[in-house]
PDB file of C-alpha atoms in Angstrom:
ATOM      1  CA  UNK B   1      91.388  57.833 156.003  1.00  0.00           C
ATOM      2  CA  UNK B   2      89.741  57.364 152.619  1.00  0.00           C
ATOM      3  CA  UNK B   3      92.258  57.847 149.843  1.00  0.00           C
ATOM      4  CA  UNK B   4      91.366  59.849 146.736  1.00  0.00           C
ATOM      5  CA  UNK B   5      91.604  57.479 143.782  1.00  0.00           C
ATOM      6  CA  UNK B   6      93.234  58.843 140.636  1.00  0.00           C
ATOM      7  CA  UNK B   7      93.614  57.761 137.017  1.00  0.00           C
ATOM      8  CA  UNK B   8      95.471  59.642 134.311  1.00  0.00           C
ATOM      9  CA  UNK B   9      96.047  59.645 130.579  1.00  0.00           C
ATOM     10  CA  UNK B  10      99.215  61.268 129.208  1.00  0.00           C
ATOM     11  CA  UNK B  11     101.043  60.134 126.067  1.00  0.00           C
ATOM     12  CA  UNK B  12     104.441  61.663 126.922  1.00  0.00           C
ATOM     13  CA  UNK B  13     106.192  58.913 128.870  1.00  0.00           C
ATOM     14  CA  UNK B  14     108.466  61.247 130.816  1.00  0.00           C
ATOM     15  CA  UNK B  15     105.624  63.492 131.939  1.00  0.00           C
ATOM     16  CA  UNK B  16     103.430  60.494 132.729  1.00  0.00           C
ATOM     17  CA  UNK B  17     106.164  58.967 134.865  1.00  0.00           C
ATOM     18  CA  UNK B  18     106.592  62.226 136.797  1.00  0.00           C
ATOM     19  CA  UNK B  19     102.854  62.514 137.426  1.00  0.00           C
ATOM     20  CA  UNK B  20     102.697  58.883 138.520  1.00  0.00           C
ATOM     21  CA  UNK B  21     105.571  59.444 140.933  1.00  0.00           C
ATOM     22  CA  UNK B  22     103.919  62.492 142.513  1.00  0.00           C
ATOM     23  CA  UNK B  23     100.610  60.679 142.961  1.00  0.00           C
ATOM     24  CA  UNK B  24     102.235  57.574 144.410  1.00  0.00           C
ATOM     25  CA  UNK B  25     104.187  59.657 146.926  1.00  0.00           C
ATOM     26  CA  UNK B  26     101.150  61.621 148.124  1.00  0.00           C
ATOM     27  CA  UNK B  27      99.743  60.016 151.301  1.00  0.00           C
ATOM     28  CA  UNK B  28      96.169  61.088 150.474  1.00  0.00           C
ATOM     29  CA  UNK B  29      96.120  59.782 146.889  1.00  0.00           C
ATOM     30  CA  UNK B  30      95.939  56.324 145.339  1.00  0.00           C
ATOM     31  CA  UNK B  31      96.836  55.777 141.683  1.00  0.00           C
ATOM     32  CA  UNK B  32      94.561  53.235 140.019  1.00  0.00           C
ATOM     33  CA  UNK B  33      95.550  53.521 136.374  1.00  0.00           C
ATOM     34  CA  UNK B  34      97.940  55.388 134.065  1.00  0.00           C
ATOM     35  CA  UNK B  35      97.347  55.282 130.324  1.00  0.00           C
ATOM     36  CA  UNK B  36      99.148  56.609 127.277  1.00  0.00           C
ATOM     37  CA  UNK B  37      96.203  56.742 124.886  1.00  0.00           C
ATOM     38  CA  UNK B  38      92.537  57.673 124.922  1.00  0.00           C
ATOM     39  CA  UNK B  39      91.636  54.147 123.837  1.00  0.00           C
ATOM     40  CA  UNK B  40      93.344  52.615 126.858  1.00  0.00           C
ATOM     41  CA  UNK B  41      91.652  54.823 129.450  1.00  0.00           C
ATOM     42  CA  UNK B  42      88.253  54.599 127.732  1.00  0.00           C
ATOM     43  CA  UNK B  43      88.495  50.811 127.805  1.00  0.00           C
ATOM     44  CA  UNK B  44      89.341  50.928 131.513  1.00  0.00           C
ATOM     45  CA  UNK B  45      86.746  53.461 132.711  1.00  0.00           C
ATOM     46  CA  UNK B  46      83.512  51.445 132.328  1.00  0.00           C
ATOM     47  CA  UNK B  47      84.575  48.859 134.907  1.00  0.00           C
ATOM     48  CA  UNK B  48      86.541  50.961 137.397  1.00  0.00           C
ATOM     49  CA  UNK B  49      85.178  53.759 139.577  1.00  0.00           C
ATOM     50  CA  UNK B  50      87.645  56.570 140.169  1.00  0.00           C
ATOM     51  CA  UNK B  51      87.433  59.890 142.023  1.00  0.00           C
ATOM     52  CA  UNK B  52      89.684  62.029 139.825  1.00  0.00           C
ATOM     53  CA  UNK B  53      90.727  61.693 136.189  1.00  0.00           C
ATOM     54  CA  UNK B  54      93.710  63.694 134.884  1.00  0.00           C
ATOM     55  CA  UNK B  55      93.561  64.219 131.123  1.00  0.00           C
ATOM     56  CA  UNK B  56      96.025  65.531 128.558  1.00  0.00           C
ATOM     57  CA  UNK B  57      94.197  67.211 125.677  1.00  0.00           C
ATOM     58  CA  UNK B  58      96.762  66.374 122.981  1.00  0.00           C
ATOM     59  CA  UNK B  59      96.500  62.581 122.862  1.00  0.00           C
ATOM     60  CA  UNK B  60      97.759  60.690 119.806  1.00  0.00           C
ATOM     61  CA  UNK B  61      94.613  58.722 118.961  1.00  0.00           C
ATOM     62  CA  UNK B  62      91.663  60.877 120.092  1.00  0.00           C
ATOM     63  CA  UNK B  63      91.147  64.261 121.662  1.00  0.00           C
ATOM     64  CA  UNK B  64      91.284  64.468 125.410  1.00  0.00           C
ATOM     65  CA  UNK B  65      87.950  66.274 125.162  1.00  0.00           C
ATOM     66  CA  UNK B  66      86.355  62.990 124.097  1.00  0.00           C
ATOM     67  CA  UNK B  67      87.829  61.297 127.156  1.00  0.00           C
ATOM     68  CA  UNK B  68      86.361  63.980 129.419  1.00  0.00           C
ATOM     69  CA  UNK B  69      82.919  63.708 127.816  1.00  0.00           C
ATOM     70  CA  UNK B  70      82.893  59.934 128.060  1.00  0.00           C
ATOM     71  CA  UNK B  71      84.115  59.979 131.654  1.00  0.00           C
ATOM     72  CA  UNK B  72      81.320  62.400 132.498  1.00  0.00           C
ATOM     73  CA  UNK B  73      78.796  60.045 130.910  1.00  0.00           C
ATOM     74  CA  UNK B  74      80.164  56.845 132.438  1.00  0.00           C
ATOM     75  CA  UNK B  75      81.035  58.211 135.882  1.00  0.00           C
ATOM     76  CA  UNK B  76      79.175  61.431 136.783  1.00  0.00           C
ATOM     77  CA  UNK B  77      80.806  61.451 140.225  1.00  0.00           C
ATOM     78  CA  UNK B  78      84.307  61.478 138.731  1.00  0.00           C
ATOM     79  CA  UNK B  79      85.977  64.896 138.508  1.00  0.00           C
ATOM     80  CA  UNK B  80      88.094  65.447 135.397  1.00  0.00           C
ATOM     81  CA  UNK B  81      91.016  67.864 135.361  1.00  0.00           C
ATOM     82  CA  UNK B  82      93.028  68.881 132.325  1.00  0.00           C
ATOM     83  CA  UNK B  83      96.825  68.865 132.410  1.00  0.00           C
ATOM     84  CA  UNK B  84      98.057  70.260 129.112  1.00  0.00           C
ATOM     85  CA  UNK B  85     100.445  72.497 127.204  1.00  0.00           C
ATOM     86  CA  UNK B  86      97.531  74.297 125.552  1.00  0.00           C
ATOM     87  CA  UNK B  87      96.896  77.580 127.350  1.00  0.00           C
ATOM     88  CA  UNK B  88      94.729  79.218 124.689  1.00  0.00           C
ATOM     89  CA  UNK B  89      91.198  80.371 125.407  1.00  0.00           C
ATOM     90  CA  UNK B  90      89.589  78.044 122.840  1.00  0.00           C
ATOM     91  CA  UNK B  91      91.096  74.924 124.426  1.00  0.00           C
ATOM     92  CA  UNK B  92      90.180  76.094 127.908  1.00  0.00           C
ATOM     93  CA  UNK B  93      86.548  76.816 127.022  1.00  0.00           C
ATOM     94  CA  UNK B  94      86.187  73.566 125.109  1.00  0.00           C
ATOM     95  CA  UNK B  95      87.514  71.610 128.104  1.00  0.00           C
ATOM     96  CA  UNK B  96      85.098  73.204 130.569  1.00  0.00           C
ATOM     97  CA  UNK B  97      82.207  72.727 128.152  1.00  0.00           C
ATOM     98  CA  UNK B  98      83.142  69.050 127.856  1.00  0.00           C
ATOM     99  CA  UNK B  99      82.917  68.674 131.629  1.00  0.00           C
ATOM    100  CA  UNK B 100      86.376  69.435 133.029  1.00  0.00           C
ATOM    101  CA  UNK B 101      86.372  70.940 136.517  1.00  0.00           C
ATOM    102  CA  UNK B 102      90.002  72.036 136.619  1.00  0.00           C
ATOM    103  CA  UNK B 103      92.636  73.174 134.125  1.00  0.00           C
ATOM    104  CA  UNK B 104      96.389  73.104 134.724  1.00  0.00           C
ATOM    105  CA  UNK B 105      99.284  73.874 132.424  1.00  0.00           C
ATOM    106  CA  UNK B 106     102.126  71.374 132.490  1.00  0.00           C
ATOM    107  CA  UNK B 107     104.834  73.855 133.451  1.00  0.00           C
ATOM    108  CA  UNK B 108     105.308  73.513 137.190  1.00  0.00           C
ATOM    109  CA  UNK B 109     102.292  71.237 137.621  1.00  0.00           C
ATOM    110  CA  UNK B 110     104.025  68.438 139.486  1.00  0.00           C
ATOM    111  CA  UNK B 111     105.006  70.421 142.571  1.00  0.00           C
ATOM    112  CA  UNK B 112     101.404  71.267 143.501  1.00  0.00           C
ATOM    113  CA  UNK B 113      99.596  68.367 141.858  1.00  0.00           C
ATOM    114  CA  UNK B 114      98.593  66.564 145.062  1.00  0.00           C
ATOM    115  CA  UNK B 115      97.094  69.752 146.490  1.00  0.00           C
ATOM    116  CA  UNK B 116      95.240  70.456 143.254  1.00  0.00           C
ATOM    117  CA  UNK B 117      93.765  66.940 143.207  1.00  0.00           C
ATOM    118  CA  UNK B 118      92.618  67.292 146.809  1.00  0.00           C
ATOM    119  CA  UNK B 119      91.060  70.676 146.039  1.00  0.00           C
ATOM    120  CA  UNK B 120      89.270  69.279 142.982  1.00  0.00           C
ATOM    121  CA  UNK B 121      87.900  66.316 144.924  1.00  0.00           C
ATOM    122  CA  UNK B 122      86.662  68.681 147.644  1.00  0.00           C
ATOM    123  CA  UNK B 123      84.626  70.677 145.138  1.00  0.00           C
ATOM    124  CA  UNK B 124      87.153  73.258 144.019  1.00  0.00           C
ATOM    125  CA  UNK B 125      88.184  74.183 140.492  1.00  0.00           C
ATOM    126  CA  UNK B 126      92.004  74.276 140.395  1.00  0.00           C
ATOM    127  CA  UNK B 127      93.394  76.423 137.604  1.00  0.00           C
ATOM    128  CA  UNK B 128      96.795  77.710 136.641  1.00  0.00           C
ATOM    129  CA  UNK B 129      96.646  81.472 137.417  1.00  0.00           C
ATOM    130  CA  UNK B 130      96.887  82.518 133.757  1.00  0.00           C
ATOM    131  CA  UNK B 131      93.954  80.226 132.930  1.00  0.00           C
ATOM    132  CA  UNK B 132      91.910  81.657 135.799  1.00  0.00           C
ATOM    133  CA  UNK B 133      92.592  85.169 134.529  1.00  0.00           C
ATOM    134  CA  UNK B 134      91.512  84.223 131.007  1.00  0.00           C
ATOM    135  CA  UNK B 135      88.328  82.646 132.299  1.00  0.00           C
ATOM    136  CA  UNK B 136      87.557  85.666 134.463  1.00  0.00           C
ATOM    137  CA  UNK B 137      88.191  88.058 131.563  1.00  0.00           C
ATOM    138  CA  UNK B 138      85.952  85.953 129.341  1.00  0.00           C
ATOM    139  CA  UNK B 139      83.188  85.903 131.949  1.00  0.00           C
ATOM    140  CA  UNK B 140      83.442  89.658 132.433  1.00  0.00           C
ATOM    141  CA  UNK B 141      83.258  90.317 128.704  1.00  0.00           C
ATOM    142  CA  UNK B 142      80.069  88.301 128.143  1.00  0.00           C
ATOM    143  CA  UNK B 143      78.277  89.256 131.370  1.00  0.00           C
ATOM    144  CA  UNK B 144      75.645  91.906 130.550  1.00  0.00           C
ATOM    145  CA  UNK B 145      76.169  95.226 132.302  1.00  0.00           C
ATOM    146  CA  UNK B 146      73.431  97.153 134.118  1.00  0.00           C
ATOM    147  CA  UNK B 147      71.237  99.598 132.237  1.00  0.00           C
ATOM    148  CA  UNK B 148      72.120 103.202 133.129  1.00  0.00           C
ATOM    149  CA  UNK B 149      68.655 103.957 134.504  1.00  0.00           C
ATOM    150  CA  UNK B 150      68.418 100.778 136.566  1.00  0.00           C
ATOM    151  CA  UNK B 151      71.610  99.849 138.445  1.00  0.00           C
ATOM    152  CA  UNK B 152      71.998  96.145 139.072  1.00  0.00           C
ATOM    153  CA  UNK B 153      71.773  94.728 142.606  1.00  0.00           C
ATOM    154  CA  UNK B 154      75.565  94.328 142.580  1.00  0.00           C
ATOM    155  CA  UNK B 155      76.017  97.978 141.593  1.00  0.00           C
ATOM    156  CA  UNK B 156      73.667  99.046 144.358  1.00  0.00           C
ATOM    157  CA  UNK B 157      75.664  96.910 146.789  1.00  0.00           C
ATOM    158  CA  UNK B 158      78.799  98.820 145.910  1.00  0.00           C
ATOM    159  CA  UNK B 159      77.187 102.125 146.812  1.00  0.00           C
ATOM    160  CA  UNK B 160      75.169 101.056 149.853  1.00  0.00           C
ATOM    161  CA  UNK B 161      77.260 100.017 152.897  1.00  0.00           C
ATOM    162  CA  UNK B 162      74.252  98.375 154.551  1.00  0.00           C
ATOM    163  CA  UNK B 163      73.826  96.101 151.526  1.00  0.00           C
ATOM    164  CA  UNK B 164      77.541  95.341 151.255  1.00  0.00           C
ATOM    165  CA  UNK B 165      77.523  94.238 154.874  1.00  0.00           C
ATOM    166  CA  UNK B 166      75.073  91.485 153.971  1.00  0.00           C
ATOM    167  CA  UNK B 167      77.677  89.761 151.811  1.00  0.00           C
ATOM    168  CA  UNK B 168      80.736  90.607 153.880  1.00  0.00           C
ATOM    169  CA  UNK B 169      82.252  87.578 155.527  1.00  0.00           C
ATOM    170  CA  UNK B 170      83.939  87.048 158.843  1.00  0.00           C
ATOM    171  CA  UNK B 171      87.586  88.157 159.176  1.00  0.00           C
ATOM    172  CA  UNK B 172      88.660  84.548 158.481  1.00  0.00           C
ATOM    173  CA  UNK B 173      86.448  84.326 155.396  1.00  0.00           C
ATOM    174  CA  UNK B 174      87.859  87.626 154.168  1.00  0.00           C
ATOM    175  CA  UNK B 175      91.381  86.284 154.657  1.00  0.00           C
ATOM    176  CA  UNK B 176      90.532  83.116 152.727  1.00  0.00           C
ATOM    177  CA  UNK B 177      88.942  85.150 149.930  1.00  0.00           C
ATOM    178  CA  UNK B 178      92.044  87.336 149.643  1.00  0.00           C
ATOM    179  CA  UNK B 179      94.321  84.284 149.413  1.00  0.00           C
ATOM    180  CA  UNK B 180      92.047  82.616 146.841  1.00  0.00           C
ATOM    181  CA  UNK B 181      92.158  85.792 144.752  1.00  0.00           C
ATOM    182  CA  UNK B 182      95.968  85.710 144.918  1.00  0.00           C
ATOM    183  CA  UNK B 183      96.009  82.197 143.449  1.00  0.00           C
ATOM    184  CA  UNK B 184      96.779  80.073 146.514  1.00  0.00           C
ATOM    185  CA  UNK B 185      95.387  76.530 146.600  1.00  0.00           C
ATOM    186  CA  UNK B 186      93.474  75.208 149.617  1.00  0.00           C
ATOM    187  CA  UNK B 187      96.468  73.376 151.085  1.00  0.00           C
ATOM    188  CA  UNK B 188      98.617  76.509 150.919  1.00  0.00           C
ATOM    189  CA  UNK B 189      95.841  78.609 152.451  1.00  0.00           C
ATOM    190  CA  UNK B 190      95.438  76.114 155.291  1.00  0.00           C
ATOM    191  CA  UNK B 191      99.186  76.201 156.007  1.00  0.00           C
ATOM    192  CA  UNK B 192      99.346  80.009 155.960  1.00  0.00           C
ATOM    193  CA  UNK B 193      96.330  80.337 158.258  1.00  0.00           C
ATOM    194  CA  UNK B 194      97.260  77.458 160.555  1.00  0.00           C
ATOM    195  CA  UNK B 195      93.969  75.618 160.005  1.00  0.00           C
ATOM    196  CA  UNK B 196      92.856  72.380 158.370  1.00  0.00           C
ATOM    197  CA  UNK B 197      91.976  72.060 154.681  1.00  0.00           C
ATOM    198  CA  UNK B 198      88.400  71.185 155.662  1.00  0.00           C
ATOM    199  CA  UNK B 199      88.151  74.490 157.557  1.00  0.00           C
ATOM    200  CA  UNK B 200      89.308  76.360 154.463  1.00  0.00           C
ATOM    201  CA  UNK B 201      86.748  74.479 152.381  1.00  0.00           C
ATOM    202  CA  UNK B 202      84.013  75.454 154.848  1.00  0.00           C
ATOM    203  CA  UNK B 203      85.000  79.125 154.581  1.00  0.00           C
ATOM    204  CA  UNK B 204      84.978  78.868 150.781  1.00  0.00           C
ATOM    205  CA  UNK B 205      81.510  77.304 150.763  1.00  0.00           C
ATOM    206  CA  UNK B 206      80.260  80.108 153.018  1.00  0.00           C
ATOM    207  CA  UNK B 207      81.793  82.709 150.713  1.00  0.00           C
ATOM    208  CA  UNK B 208      80.185  81.107 147.651  1.00  0.00           C
ATOM    209  CA  UNK B 209      76.806  81.097 149.389  1.00  0.00           C
ATOM    210  CA  UNK B 210      77.003  84.748 150.432  1.00  0.00           C
ATOM    211  CA  UNK B 211      78.113  85.901 146.994  1.00  0.00           C
ATOM    212  CA  UNK B 212      75.749  83.581 145.107  1.00  0.00           C
ATOM    213  CA  UNK B 213      78.523  82.049 142.983  1.00  0.00           C
ATOM    214  CA  UNK B 214      79.728  78.558 142.136  1.00  0.00           C
ATOM    215  CA  UNK B 215      83.482  78.781 141.491  1.00  0.00           C
ATOM    216  CA  UNK B 216      86.611  80.749 142.342  1.00  0.00           C
ATOM    217  CA  UNK B 217      86.599  82.985 139.283  1.00  0.00           C
ATOM    218  CA  UNK B 218      83.021  84.113 139.942  1.00  0.00           C
ATOM    219  CA  UNK B 219      83.752  84.604 143.646  1.00  0.00           C
ATOM    220  CA  UNK B 220      86.749  86.848 142.963  1.00  0.00           C
ATOM    221  CA  UNK B 221      84.828  88.834 140.358  1.00  0.00           C
ATOM    222  CA  UNK B 222      81.765  89.373 142.543  1.00  0.00           C
ATOM    223  CA  UNK B 223      83.875  90.235 145.591  1.00  0.00           C
ATOM    224  CA  UNK B 224      85.663  92.933 143.589  1.00  0.00           C
ATOM    225  CA  UNK B 225      82.371  94.213 142.229  1.00  0.00           C
ATOM    226  CA  UNK B 226      81.087  94.560 145.780  1.00  0.00           C
ATOM    227  CA  UNK B 227      84.236  96.276 146.954  1.00  0.00           C
ATOM    228  CA  UNK B 228      85.271  93.364 149.175  1.00  0.00           C
ATOM    229  CA  UNK B 229      88.580  93.004 147.303  1.00  0.00           C
ATOM    230  CA  UNK B 230      90.849  95.697 145.969  1.00  0.00           C
TER     231      UNK B 230
END
């Protein structure tokens, strides 16, 4: 089994030690490096390939956003995920614009961290539920609505059962979509459904393809627009 390699940068020693402990205890993860400053991790990154980088935004020497941008430049295949106390919309948007693919708040992070890292590495975008709701609300507010005289394809889908059926998934895909919308991570979904994580990931990819979306927030929004979720 190929282990998912992880590096992290967190200036709070107690939090860093807890994150290190969780990663070291996870059988699917391998910790390569733990830093306390942006300078330390930026000096390490050029010579060490890593699958997942966990980044605190409030670092003492430089912004965690700079770490994410540099990691994206140096290692495009590396997935960066924020772990922070900042739950405001501005910080969230700035992180995703910098290249982050996940965003977790520190409260309660440790318990599900291994599952979140696995989900991120598999192509998911783990987010604390309140962050996902903010992102969805933001996306809804900036997405242009249909002109009254010309309903959008999505609006037509909501009123035409034959069109809705084209994006409806199998019963298992519908179950996965419902659990994703309720905030469950892939590992939890797999356990509840009695299937492997890879099976859940396959269902999610199929759902994304049918809805024409690229992440969980878009999938939930589009599914509700089409009447596939209440």
